[in-house]
Amino acid sequence: MRYLWWLVRCQPWRVLRGGLLGTAWMVGLSARPYLIARAVDDGLLARDTRALALWVAAIVVAGLALSYLGIMRHRTMTFIREDAKARSAEVLLRQLSRIGAALPRRVAAGEVATVGGSDINWTAQVLTLTGPGVGAVVAYGVIAVVLWSISPMLALCVLLGVPVVGLVVGPLLRRLESAESVYRRQQGALTARSGDIVAGLRVLAGVGGRDLFTRRYAAKSQDLRAEGYRVGAVNSWIDAATVAIPGLFLAAVVWLTARMAVTGDVTIGELVAVYGYVATLIVPVWFLLEGSYELIRGRVAARRITDLLNVTPDDVGGPGRRWPGSVPDARRPGALAAPAGPADLHDPVTGLTVRAGRLTAVAADDPAEALALADRLGRYVVSEATWGGVPLSGIALDEVRSRIMVADHDAYLFAGTLREILHPGGDDDRIAQALRVASAEDVVDALPAGLDTPIDARGRTLSGGQRQRVRLARALRAEPEVLILVDPTSAVDAHTEARIAERLRAARAGRTTMVIATSPLLLGRADLVAHLSAGRITATGSHADLLDEDADYRHLVARDSEDSDVEQPADTEETYR
């Protein structure tokens, strides 16, 4: 609700204009029954042609005025809704770019797609309440006052009737909120699953998993359909109540008024006016019921939006609101100064120290521990890691990102030409040098237009080994001060891996580089190798020394060597994932 109120406060004058136009339109609807009553009593019953003509002219003018107010109300409310959509999209995009690499660890892609699509629309739709919704409440009060002047009993029927409608529809709205929340959650999960299947379709077909995933998707789709039926059932009852209850209400009031007209308590003109007032009252009642329905759906959608807006990278975490326009902690005043030049990285959790200007390799028994180490040294999670003795968590995030790069083996490849993927606007000589170090010259040679060849998102037109080498070339072309590579050669053959290991050492000479791998070809080129076991660094030294002195390390490396001797398909890494 705070988020919905923020959308209102962002455009106060437009919302005020919408509220005034909506109120004028709603109240104006009740003017015509009054004019018709006067035409009946003062013109028809009195047989006064001049008075009848004047009242008919007034009815025509009122109709034209209502048409104009209706057009302006609709235009204003459309502007309000579109403004709300644009603001929601803006804060979501800003949030997605701010949390960056931490997003996939916390939110599924399908969830983001659902929030950025339908949830933004449902949230904006709630703002209709600020126009016709406000007008409906005012019109309800005005009509009750007018009916009081005719008959207090009729006024009491109107005043008590609408709360009864709320009591009837209220439980349905609560059921709708519950069912809608479950449906939205399952819809996001199914969207994420479908995206994963499409992204890995070629790999699934290669390993014979397509039918299995098809059956799983079909089962989840059936579950979502069943949940959709639940939502539809509640919606149908609400829609039926929206039409039936005001109709019954109108019939009851008209029946009472007709009996009063028979006894002479009201005139024929007043009978017509009461019918008009109550028939007009159906419009505000319908808007209130429809508005309540939209408010329920909007609250569910807004809750999903705020859940996404409240996701923060652990290193920038902390209590308090994160939306909208909140200043990331990484840019907060008083951030610690980063080391002026190359400095050691230290991780207290494992005890690893990455020496400045040297090539350090980490061989981990558990890949998950290695990934966690990379996240801590790259400041993607909260940790006590230091850089030159300065806590990484205290340094401005922009500074860390510009100088320390963590290059995952499955990092995202954006759509575009190969040149744009490697370095937009970069000179070809440096790109060529990065490609050579990554042993990816053949990738360029195989493409019809070389560097200018368009590549699909995620590099789907490339093989697994080609994608991995392109990712490595992109990381090398960035030339960061500190480069952390995670399994950079897991999808290439041994000959290519040997070339990459030799060229990588030469290309990164004098700059801080850490490689997480268990390949002896890479480990043998490192200045220092660290064995990570059970969450701690158990041994350090050269590759040869560790082979002689550490039996566990020797077993780990030997196992990797045996695996590499078996000829692997180009998509080994993708298949494994």
Coordinates of C-alpha atoms in Angstrom, one line a residue:
M1 CA 0.0 0.0 0.0
R2 CA 2.9 2.3 0.6
Y3 CA 4.1 1.7 -2.9
L4 CA 0.7 2.4 -4.3
W5 CA 0.6 5.6 -2.3
W6 CA 4.0 6.6 -3.6
L7 CA 2.7 6.2 -7.2
V8 CA -0.1 8.6 -6.3
R9 CA 2.2 11.1 -4.6
C10 CA 4.4 11.2 -7.7
Q11 CA 1.7 13.0 -9.7
P12 CA -0.4 14.9 -7.2
W13 CA -1.9 17.6 -9.4
R14 CA -2.9 15.1 -12.1
V15 CA -4.5 12.8 -9.5
L16 CA -6.3 15.8 -8.0
R17 CA -7.6 16.7 -11.5
G18 CA -8.7 13.1 -12.1
G19 CA -10.5 13.1 -8.7
L20 CA -12.3 16.4 -9.5
L21 CA -13.3 15.3 -13.0
G22 CA -14.4 11.9 -11.7
T23 CA -16.5 13.5 -8.9
A24 CA -18.1 16.0 -11.3
W25 CA -18.9 13.2 -13.7
M26 CA -20.4 10.9 -11.0
V27 CA -22.4 13.6 -9.3
G28 CA -23.5 14.9 -12.8
L29 CA -25.1 11.5 -13.5
S30 CA -27.6 12.2 -10.7
A31 CA -28.5 15.6 -12.2
R32 CA -30.4 14.1 -15.1
P33 CA -33.0 12.2 -12.9
Y34 CA -33.7 15.5 -11.2
L35 CA -34.1 17.3 -14.5
I36 CA -36.4 14.5 -15.8
A37 CA -38.5 14.7 -12.6
R38 CA -38.9 18.4 -13.1
A39 CA -39.9 17.9 -16.7
V40 CA -42.5 15.4 -15.7
D41 CA -44.0 17.4 -12.8
D42 CA -43.6 21.0 -14.2
G43 CA -44.1 20.2 -17.9
L44 CA -46.1 17.0 -18.6
L45 CA -48.4 16.9 -15.5
A46 CA -48.9 20.7 -15.6
R47 CA -49.3 20.7 -19.4
D48 CA -46.8 23.6 -19.6
T49 CA -45.2 23.3 -23.0
R50 CA -42.7 26.1 -22.3
A51 CA -41.5 24.6 -19.0
L52 CA -41.3 21.2 -20.7
A53 CA -39.1 22.6 -23.5
L54 CA -36.8 24.3 -21.0
W55 CA -36.3 21.2 -18.9
V56 CA -35.7 19.1 -22.1
A57 CA -33.1 21.6 -23.2
A58 CA -31.5 21.4 -19.7
I59 CA -31.4 17.6 -20.1
V60 CA -29.6 17.9 -23.5
V61 CA -27.1 20.4 -22.1
A62 CA -26.5 18.1 -19.1
G63 CA -25.9 15.2 -21.4
L64 CA -23.3 17.2 -23.5
A65 CA -21.6 18.3 -20.3
L66 CA -21.5 14.8 -19.0
S67 CA -20.0 13.6 -22.3
Y68 CA -17.2 16.2 -22.0
L69 CA -16.5 15.4 -18.4
G70 CA -16.5 11.6 -19.2
I71 CA -13.9 12.2 -22.0
M72 CA -11.7 14.4 -19.8
R73 CA -12.0 12.0 -16.9
H74 CA -11.0 9.0 -19.1
R75 CA -8.1 10.9 -20.7
T76 CA -6.8 12.0 -17.3
M77 CA -7.0 8.6 -15.7
T78 CA -5.2 7.1 -18.7
F79 CA -2.4 9.6 -18.2
I80 CA -2.3 8.6 -14.5
R81 CA -2.1 4.9 -15.2
E82 CA 0.5 5.3 -17.9
D83 CA 2.6 7.5 -15.6
A84 CA 2.4 4.9 -12.9
K85 CA 3.5 2.1 -15.4
A86 CA 6.4 4.2 -16.5
R87 CA 7.6 5.0 -13.0
S88 CA 7.3 1.3 -11.9
A89 CA 9.3 0.2 -15.0
E90 CA 11.9 2.9 -14.2
V91 CA 12.5 1.9 -10.6
L92 CA 12.5 -1.8 -11.5
L93 CA 15.1 -1.3 -14.2
R94 CA 17.2 0.9 -11.9
Q95 CA 16.9 -1.8 -9.2
L96 CA 17.9 -4.6 -11.7
S97 CA 20.9 -2.7 -12.8
R98 CA 21.9 -1.9 -9.3
I99 CA 21.9 -5.4 -7.9
G100 CA 23.4 -6.7 -11.1
A101 CA 25.1 -10.1 -10.7
A102 CA 23.3 -10.7 -7.4
L103 CA 19.9 -10.9 -9.1
P104 CA 20.1 -14.5 -10.5
R105 CA 21.1 -15.8 -7.0
R106 CA 17.9 -14.4 -5.5
V107 CA 15.2 -14.1 -8.1
A108 CA 14.3 -16.4 -11.0
A109 CA 14.2 -14.8 -14.5
G110 CA 10.6 -15.8 -14.9
E111 CA 9.6 -13.9 -11.8
V112 CA 11.3 -10.8 -13.1
A113 CA 9.5 -11.2 -16.4
T114 CA 6.1 -11.6 -14.7
V115 CA 6.7 -8.6 -12.4
G116 CA 7.9 -6.4 -15.3
G117 CA 5.0 -7.4 -17.4
S118 CA 1.6 -8.0 -15.9
D119 CA 2.3 -6.9 -12.3
I120 CA 3.2 -3.3 -13.4
N121 CA -0.1 -3.1 -15.3
W122 CA -2.3 -4.4 -12.4
T123 CA -0.6 -1.9 -10.0
A124 CA -1.2 1.0 -12.3
Q125 CA -4.9 0.0 -12.7
V126 CA -5.5 0.5 -9.0
L127 CA -5.0 4.3 -9.5
T128 CA -8.4 4.3 -11.2
L129 CA -9.7 4.6 -7.7
T130 CA -8.3 8.1 -7.4
G131 CA -10.7 9.3 -10.1
P132 CA -14.0 7.5 -10.5
G133 CA -13.4 5.7 -7.1
V134 CA -13.4 9.1 -5.2
G135 CA -16.3 10.3 -7.4
A136 CA -18.3 7.2 -6.5
V137 CA -18.0 7.8 -2.8
V138 CA -19.1 11.5 -3.2
A139 CA -21.9 10.6 -5.6
Y140 CA -23.2 8.0 -3.1
G141 CA -23.3 10.7 -0.4
V142 CA -25.0 13.3 -2.7
I143 CA -27.7 10.8 -3.8
A144 CA -28.4 9.8 -0.2
V145 CA -28.9 13.4 0.7
V146 CA -31.2 14.0 -2.3
L147 CA -33.3 10.9 -1.4
W148 CA -33.5 12.1 2.2
S149 CA -35.3 15.2 1.0
I150 CA -37.8 13.0 -0.8
S151 CA -38.1 10.2 1.9
P152 CA -35.9 9.4 4.8
M153 CA -36.9 5.8 4.6
L154 CA -35.6 5.6 1.0
A155 CA -32.4 7.3 2.0
L156 CA -31.9 4.8 4.8
C157 CA -32.4 1.9 2.4
V158 CA -29.7 3.4 0.2
L159 CA -27.3 4.2 3.0
L160 CA -27.7 0.7 4.5
G161 CA -27.8 -1.2 1.2
V162 CA -24.3 -0.4 0.0
P163 CA -22.6 -1.6 3.2
V164 CA -24.6 -4.9 2.8
V165 CA -23.2 -5.2 -0.7
G166 CA -19.7 -4.8 0.8
L167 CA -20.4 -7.5 3.4
V168 CA -21.5 -9.9 0.7
V169 CA -18.6 -9.3 -1.6
G170 CA -15.9 -8.8 1.1
P171 CA -15.3 -12.5 1.7
L172 CA -15.0 -13.1 -2.0
L173 CA -12.4 -10.4 -2.3
R174 CA -10.3 -12.0 0.5
R175 CA -10.5 -15.4 -1.3
L176 CA -9.5 -13.7 -4.5
E177 CA -6.4 -12.1 -2.9
S178 CA -5.3 -15.5 -1.6
A179 CA -5.9 -17.4 -4.8
E180 CA -4.3 -14.6 -6.9
S181 CA -1.2 -14.7 -4.8
V182 CA -0.7 -18.4 -5.3
Y183 CA -1.5 -18.1 -9.0
R184 CA 1.0 -15.3 -9.6
R185 CA 3.7 -17.2 -7.7
Q186 CA 3.2 -20.4 -9.8
Q187 CA 3.0 -18.3 -13.0
G188 CA 6.4 -16.8 -12.3
A189 CA 7.9 -20.2 -11.6
L190 CA 6.4 -21.7 -14.8
T191 CA 7.7 -18.8 -16.8
A192 CA 11.2 -19.3 -15.4
R193 CA 11.0 -23.0 -16.2
S194 CA 10.0 -22.3 -19.8
G195 CA 12.8 -19.9 -20.3
D196 CA 15.3 -22.4 -19.0
I197 CA 14.0 -25.1 -21.3
V198 CA 14.1 -22.8 -24.4
A199 CA 17.7 -21.7 -23.5
G200 CA 18.9 -25.2 -23.1
L201 CA 16.8 -26.9 -25.8
R202 CA 19.7 -28.0 -27.9
V203 CA 21.5 -29.5 -25.0
L204 CA 18.3 -31.2 -23.7
A205 CA 17.9 -32.8 -27.2
G206 CA 21.5 -33.9 -27.2
V207 CA 21.3 -35.8 -23.9
G208 CA 17.8 -37.1 -24.4
G209 CA 16.2 -35.0 -21.8
R210 CA 13.7 -33.1 -23.9
D211 CA 10.8 -35.5 -23.2
L212 CA 11.5 -35.6 -19.5
F213 CA 11.4 -31.8 -19.3
T214 CA 8.3 -31.6 -21.5
R215 CA 6.4 -33.9 -19.1
R216 CA 7.5 -31.9 -16.1
Y217 CA 6.5 -28.6 -17.8
A218 CA 3.1 -30.1 -18.8
A219 CA 2.5 -31.2 -15.2
K220 CA 3.3 -27.8 -13.8
S221 CA 1.2 -26.2 -16.5
Q222 CA -1.8 -28.4 -15.4
D223 CA -1.2 -27.2 -11.8
L224 CA -1.2 -23.6 -13.0
R225 CA -4.4 -24.2 -15.0
A226 CA -6.1 -25.7 -12.0
E227 CA -5.1 -22.6 -9.9
G228 CA -6.3 -20.4 -12.7
Y229 CA -9.7 -22.1 -12.5
R230 CA -9.8 -21.3 -8.8
V231 CA -9.1 -17.6 -9.5
G232 CA -11.6 -17.7 -12.4
A233 CA -14.3 -19.2 -10.1
V234 CA -13.9 -16.4 -7.6
N235 CA -13.8 -13.8 -10.3
S236 CA -17.1 -15.2 -11.8
W237 CA -18.8 -14.8 -8.4
I238 CA -17.5 -11.3 -8.0
D239 CA -18.6 -10.4 -11.6
A240 CA -22.0 -11.9 -11.0
A241 CA -22.4 -10.0 -7.7
T242 CA -21.3 -6.8 -9.3
V243 CA -24.3 -7.0 -11.7
A244 CA -26.9 -8.9 -9.6
I245 CA -26.7 -7.1 -6.3
P246 CA -27.1 -3.6 -7.6
G247 CA -30.0 -4.8 -9.8
L248 CA -31.8 -6.4 -6.8
F249 CA -31.0 -3.2 -4.8
L250 CA -32.6 -1.1 -7.6
A251 CA -35.7 -3.4 -7.7
A252 CA -36.2 -3.1 -4.0
V253 CA -36.0 0.7 -3.8
V254 CA -38.3 1.1 -6.9
W255 CA -40.8 -1.3 -5.3
L256 CA -40.9 0.8 -2.1
T257 CA -41.1 4.1 -4.1
A258 CA -44.0 2.8 -6.2
R259 CA -46.0 1.8 -3.1
M260 CA -45.3 5.3 -1.8
A261 CA -46.5 6.8 -5.1
V262 CA -49.7 4.8 -4.8
T263 CA -50.4 6.2 -1.3
G264 CA -49.6 9.7 -2.5
D265 CA -46.5 10.1 -0.4
V266 CA -44.4 11.0 -3.5
T267 CA -45.3 12.5 -6.8
I268 CA -45.0 10.7 -10.2
G269 CA -42.1 12.9 -11.0
E270 CA -40.4 12.0 -7.7
L271 CA -41.0 8.3 -8.5
V272 CA -39.2 8.7 -11.8
A273 CA -36.5 10.7 -10.1
V274 CA -36.0 8.0 -7.4
Y275 CA -35.7 5.4 -10.2
G276 CA -33.2 7.6 -11.9
Y277 CA -31.2 8.2 -8.7
V278 CA -31.0 4.5 -7.8
A279 CA -30.3 3.5 -11.4
T280 CA -27.5 6.1 -11.4
L281 CA -26.3 4.8 -8.1
I282 CA -25.6 1.5 -9.8
V283 CA -22.7 3.2 -11.6
P284 CA -20.8 4.3 -8.4
V285 CA -21.6 1.0 -6.7
W286 CA -20.2 -0.9 -9.7
F287 CA -17.1 1.3 -9.7
L288 CA -16.6 0.7 -6.0
L289 CA -17.0 -3.1 -6.4
E290 CA -14.7 -3.1 -9.5
G291 CA -12.3 -0.8 -7.7
S292 CA -12.2 -3.2 -4.7
Y293 CA -11.5 -6.1 -7.1
E294 CA -8.7 -4.1 -8.8
L295 CA -7.3 -3.1 -5.4
I296 CA -7.0 -6.7 -4.4
R297 CA -5.1 -7.6 -7.6
G298 CA -3.1 -4.4 -7.4
R299 CA -2.0 -5.2 -3.8
V300 CA -0.8 -8.7 -4.9
A301 CA 1.1 -7.2 -7.8
A302 CA 2.5 -4.3 -5.7
R303 CA 3.7 -6.8 -3.1
R304 CA 5.6 -8.7 -5.8
I305 CA 7.1 -5.5 -7.1
T306 CA 8.2 -4.4 -3.7
D307 CA 9.6 -7.8 -3.0
L308 CA 11.9 -7.4 -6.0
L309 CA 12.7 -3.8 -5.1
N310 CA 13.7 -4.9 -1.6
V311 CA 16.2 -7.4 -2.9
T312 CA 19.7 -6.1 -2.2
P313 CA 23.1 -7.5 -2.8
D314 CA 24.3 -8.9 0.5
D315 CA 27.3 -6.5 0.5
V316 CA 25.0 -3.5 0.2
G317 CA 22.4 -4.9 2.5
G318 CA 20.9 -3.5 5.6
P319 CA 17.5 -2.6 7.0
G320 CA 15.3 0.0 5.6
R321 CA 13.5 0.9 2.5
R322 CA 15.3 0.3 -0.8
W323 CA 12.8 2.0 -3.1
P324 CA 12.4 4.2 -4.9
G325 CA 15.5 6.4 -5.5
S326 CA 17.2 5.2 -2.4
V327 CA 21.0 5.8 -2.4
P328 CA 22.9 2.5 -2.5
D329 CA 25.2 2.0 0.4
A330 CA 28.1 1.7 -2.0
R331 CA 27.8 5.4 -2.8
R332 CA 27.2 6.5 0.8
P333 CA 29.2 9.3 2.3
G334 CA 32.2 8.2 4.3
A335 CA 33.1 5.1 2.1
L336 CA 36.6 3.8 2.8
A337 CA 39.3 4.6 0.3
A338 CA 40.4 1.7 -1.9
P339 CA 44.1 0.9 -2.2
A340 CA 45.9 3.4 -4.5
G341 CA 47.7 0.7 -6.4
P342 CA 47.9 -3.1 -6.6
A343 CA 47.3 -4.7 -3.2
D344 CA 46.8 -8.2 -1.7
L345 CA 43.3 -9.7 -1.4
H346 CA 42.7 -11.7 1.7
D347 CA 39.8 -14.0 2.7
P348 CA 39.6 -14.7 6.4
V349 CA 37.1 -17.5 5.9
T350 CA 39.5 -19.7 4.0
G351 CA 42.7 -18.0 5.0
L352 CA 43.6 -17.4 1.3
T353 CA 45.8 -14.4 0.4
V354 CA 46.0 -13.5 -3.3
R355 CA 49.3 -11.7 -3.7
A356 CA 49.3 -8.6 -5.9
G357 CA 50.9 -8.9 -9.3
R358 CA 51.0 -12.7 -9.2
L359 CA 49.0 -15.6 -10.7
T360 CA 47.3 -17.6 -8.0
A361 CA 45.4 -20.8 -8.6
V362 CA 42.9 -22.4 -6.2
A363 CA 42.1 -26.1 -6.5
A364 CA 38.9 -26.9 -4.5
D365 CA 37.5 -30.2 -3.5
D366 CA 34.0 -28.7 -3.5
P367 CA 33.1 -26.4 -6.4
A368 CA 30.5 -24.6 -4.2
E369 CA 33.2 -23.5 -1.8
A370 CA 35.3 -22.2 -4.7
L371 CA 32.3 -20.2 -6.0
A372 CA 31.7 -18.8 -2.5
L373 CA 35.3 -17.7 -2.3
A374 CA 35.1 -15.9 -5.6
D375 CA 31.9 -14.2 -4.4
R376 CA 33.6 -13.0 -1.3
L377 CA 36.7 -11.7 -3.1
G378 CA 34.5 -10.0 -5.7
R379 CA 32.2 -8.5 -3.1
Y380 CA 29.1 -10.2 -4.2
V381 CA 28.2 -11.3 -0.6
V382 CA 28.8 -9.9 2.8
S383 CA 32.2 -10.9 4.1
E384 CA 35.2 -9.8 6.1
A385 CA 37.5 -10.0 3.0
T386 CA 40.1 -7.2 2.8
W387 CA 41.9 -5.5 -0.1
G388 CA 45.2 -4.1 0.9
G389 CA 44.0 -4.3 4.6
V390 CA 40.9 -2.3 3.8
P391 CA 37.5 -4.1 4.3
L392 CA 36.0 -4.7 0.9
S393 CA 32.5 -4.1 2.2
G394 CA 33.5 -0.5 3.1
I395 CA 34.9 0.5 -0.3
A396 CA 32.6 2.1 -2.8
L397 CA 31.0 -0.5 -4.9
D398 CA 31.7 1.3 -8.2
E399 CA 35.4 1.3 -7.3
V400 CA 35.4 -2.4 -6.6
R401 CA 33.5 -3.2 -9.8
S402 CA 35.9 -1.1 -11.9
R403 CA 39.0 -2.8 -10.5
I404 CA 38.0 -6.3 -9.5
M405 CA 36.3 -8.6 -12.0
V406 CA 34.9 -12.1 -11.4
A407 CA 34.5 -13.9 -14.7
D408 CA 32.2 -16.9 -14.3
H409 CA 32.4 -19.7 -16.8
D410 CA 28.7 -19.3 -17.6
A411 CA 28.5 -15.5 -17.5
Y412 CA 25.7 -14.0 -19.7
L413 CA 26.5 -13.2 -23.3
F414 CA 24.3 -10.3 -24.6
A415 CA 23.0 -10.2 -28.1
G416 CA 24.9 -8.2 -30.6
T417 CA 27.9 -8.4 -32.9
L418 CA 30.9 -10.3 -31.6
R419 CA 32.8 -7.0 -31.5
E420 CA 30.1 -5.4 -29.3
I421 CA 30.1 -8.5 -27.0
L422 CA 33.9 -8.3 -26.6
H423 CA 34.2 -4.5 -26.2
P424 CA 31.9 -1.9 -27.7
G425 CA 33.9 0.7 -29.4
G426 CA 37.2 -1.0 -28.6
D427 CA 40.1 -1.1 -31.0
D428 CA 40.6 -4.3 -33.0
D429 CA 44.2 -4.8 -32.0
R430 CA 43.3 -5.2 -28.3
I431 CA 40.4 -7.4 -29.2
A432 CA 42.6 -9.5 -31.4
Q433 CA 45.1 -9.8 -28.5
A434 CA 42.4 -11.0 -26.1
L435 CA 41.1 -13.5 -28.6
R436 CA 44.6 -14.9 -29.1
V437 CA 45.1 -15.3 -25.3
A438 CA 41.7 -17.1 -25.1
S439 CA 42.6 -19.2 -28.2
A440 CA 39.5 -18.0 -29.9
E441 CA 40.8 -16.8 -33.2
D442 CA 39.2 -19.8 -34.9
V443 CA 35.8 -18.6 -33.5
V444 CA 36.1 -15.4 -35.5
D445 CA 37.4 -17.1 -38.6
A446 CA 34.4 -19.5 -38.6
L447 CA 31.9 -16.6 -38.5
P448 CA 30.7 -15.3 -41.9
A449 CA 31.4 -11.6 -41.1
G450 CA 34.1 -12.1 -38.5
L451 CA 33.8 -9.6 -35.6
D452 CA 30.8 -8.0 -37.2
T453 CA 28.7 -11.2 -37.2
P454 CA 25.5 -11.0 -35.0
I455 CA 25.4 -13.4 -32.1
D456 CA 22.2 -14.4 -30.4
A457 CA 21.6 -13.8 -26.7
R458 CA 23.5 -16.3 -24.5
G459 CA 25.6 -17.1 -27.6
R460 CA 23.2 -19.8 -28.6
T461 CA 24.7 -19.9 -32.1
L462 CA 28.0 -20.9 -30.7
S463 CA 29.1 -24.2 -29.2
G464 CA 29.8 -24.6 -25.5
G465 CA 33.6 -24.4 -26.0
Q466 CA 33.3 -21.4 -28.2
R467 CA 31.1 -19.6 -25.8
Q468 CA 33.5 -20.2 -22.9
R469 CA 36.5 -18.8 -24.9
V470 CA 34.5 -15.7 -26.0
R471 CA 33.6 -15.1 -22.3
L472 CA 37.3 -15.5 -21.4
A473 CA 38.3 -13.1 -24.2
R474 CA 35.7 -10.5 -23.0
A475 CA 37.2 -10.7 -19.5
L476 CA 40.7 -10.3 -20.7
R477 CA 39.8 -7.4 -23.0
A478 CA 38.4 -5.5 -20.0
E479 CA 42.0 -5.6 -18.5
P480 CA 40.9 -5.3 -14.9
E481 CA 43.4 -4.7 -12.2
V482 CA 42.3 -7.9 -10.4
L483 CA 40.9 -10.8 -12.5
I484 CA 39.2 -13.8 -10.9
L485 CA 38.5 -16.6 -13.4
V486 CA 36.2 -19.4 -12.4
D487 CA 36.8 -22.6 -14.4
P488 CA 37.8 -20.7 -17.6
T489 CA 38.7 -23.8 -19.6
S490 CA 36.2 -26.5 -18.4
A491 CA 34.6 -26.9 -21.9
V492 CA 37.7 -26.9 -24.1
D493 CA 40.0 -29.8 -25.1
A494 CA 43.5 -30.3 -23.6
H495 CA 45.5 -28.8 -26.5
T496 CA 43.4 -25.6 -26.4
E497 CA 43.7 -25.5 -22.6
A498 CA 47.4 -25.8 -22.7
R499 CA 47.7 -22.8 -25.1
I500 CA 45.3 -20.7 -23.0
A501 CA 47.3 -21.5 -19.8
E502 CA 50.6 -20.4 -21.4
R503 CA 49.2 -17.3 -23.0
L504 CA 47.2 -16.3 -19.9
R505 CA 50.3 -16.2 -17.7
A506 CA 52.1 -14.0 -20.2
A507 CA 49.2 -11.7 -20.8
R508 CA 48.5 -11.1 -17.1
A509 CA 52.2 -10.8 -16.0
G510 CA 52.5 -8.2 -13.3
R511 CA 48.8 -8.0 -12.6
T512 CA 46.8 -9.8 -9.9
T513 CA 45.1 -12.9 -11.3
M514 CA 43.3 -15.8 -9.5
V515 CA 42.2 -18.9 -11.3
I516 CA 39.8 -21.4 -9.8
A517 CA 40.4 -24.7 -11.5
T518 CA 41.6 -28.3 -10.9
S519 CA 43.2 -28.7 -14.3
P520 CA 46.9 -29.5 -14.0
L521 CA 47.6 -27.5 -17.2
L522 CA 46.4 -24.3 -15.5
L523 CA 47.7 -25.2 -12.0
G524 CA 51.2 -25.8 -13.4
R525 CA 51.4 -22.3 -14.8
A526 CA 50.5 -20.5 -11.5
D527 CA 53.0 -18.7 -9.3
L528 CA 51.2 -20.1 -6.3
V529 CA 48.6 -22.9 -5.9
A530 CA 46.3 -23.2 -2.9
H531 CA 44.4 -26.3 -2.0
L532 CA 40.9 -25.5 -0.7
S533 CA 39.4 -28.4 1.3
A534 CA 36.6 -28.4 3.9
G535 CA 36.3 -24.6 3.7
R536 CA 40.0 -23.9 4.5
I537 CA 43.2 -23.5 2.6
T538 CA 45.1 -26.7 3.7
A539 CA 48.2 -26.3 1.6
T540 CA 50.0 -23.8 -0.6
G541 CA 53.0 -24.0 -2.9
S542 CA 53.8 -24.7 -6.5
H543 CA 51.9 -27.3 -8.4
A544 CA 54.9 -29.7 -8.3
D545 CA 55.4 -29.3 -4.6
L546 CA 51.8 -30.0 -3.8
L547 CA 51.8 -33.1 -5.9
D548 CA 54.7 -34.4 -3.9
E549 CA 53.5 -33.3 -0.4
D550 CA 49.7 -33.3 -0.4
A551 CA 48.0 -36.7 -1.1
D552 CA 44.5 -35.1 -1.2
Y553 CA 45.7 -32.5 -3.7
R554 CA 47.4 -35.2 -5.8
H555 CA 44.2 -37.3 -5.8
L556 CA 42.1 -34.2 -6.8
V557 CA 44.3 -33.3 -9.7
A558 CA 44.8 -36.9 -10.9
R559 CA 41.0 -37.3 -11.0
D560 CA 40.7 -34.2 -13.2
S561 CA 43.5 -35.5 -15.4
E562 CA 41.7 -38.8 -15.9
D563 CA 38.5 -36.9 -16.8
S564 CA 40.3 -34.7 -19.3
D565 CA 41.8 -37.8 -21.1
V566 CA 38.3 -38.8 -22.2
E567 CA 37.2 -37.0 -25.4
Q568 CA 34.4 -34.7 -24.5
P569 CA 31.8 -33.0 -26.7
A570 CA 31.9 -29.3 -27.2
D571 CA 28.9 -28.7 -25.0
T572 CA 30.3 -30.6 -22.0
E573 CA 29.9 -27.6 -19.7
E574 CA 26.4 -26.8 -20.8
T575 CA 25.4 -30.5 -20.5
Y576 CA 26.8 -30.6 -17.0
R577 CA 24.9 -27.5 -15.9

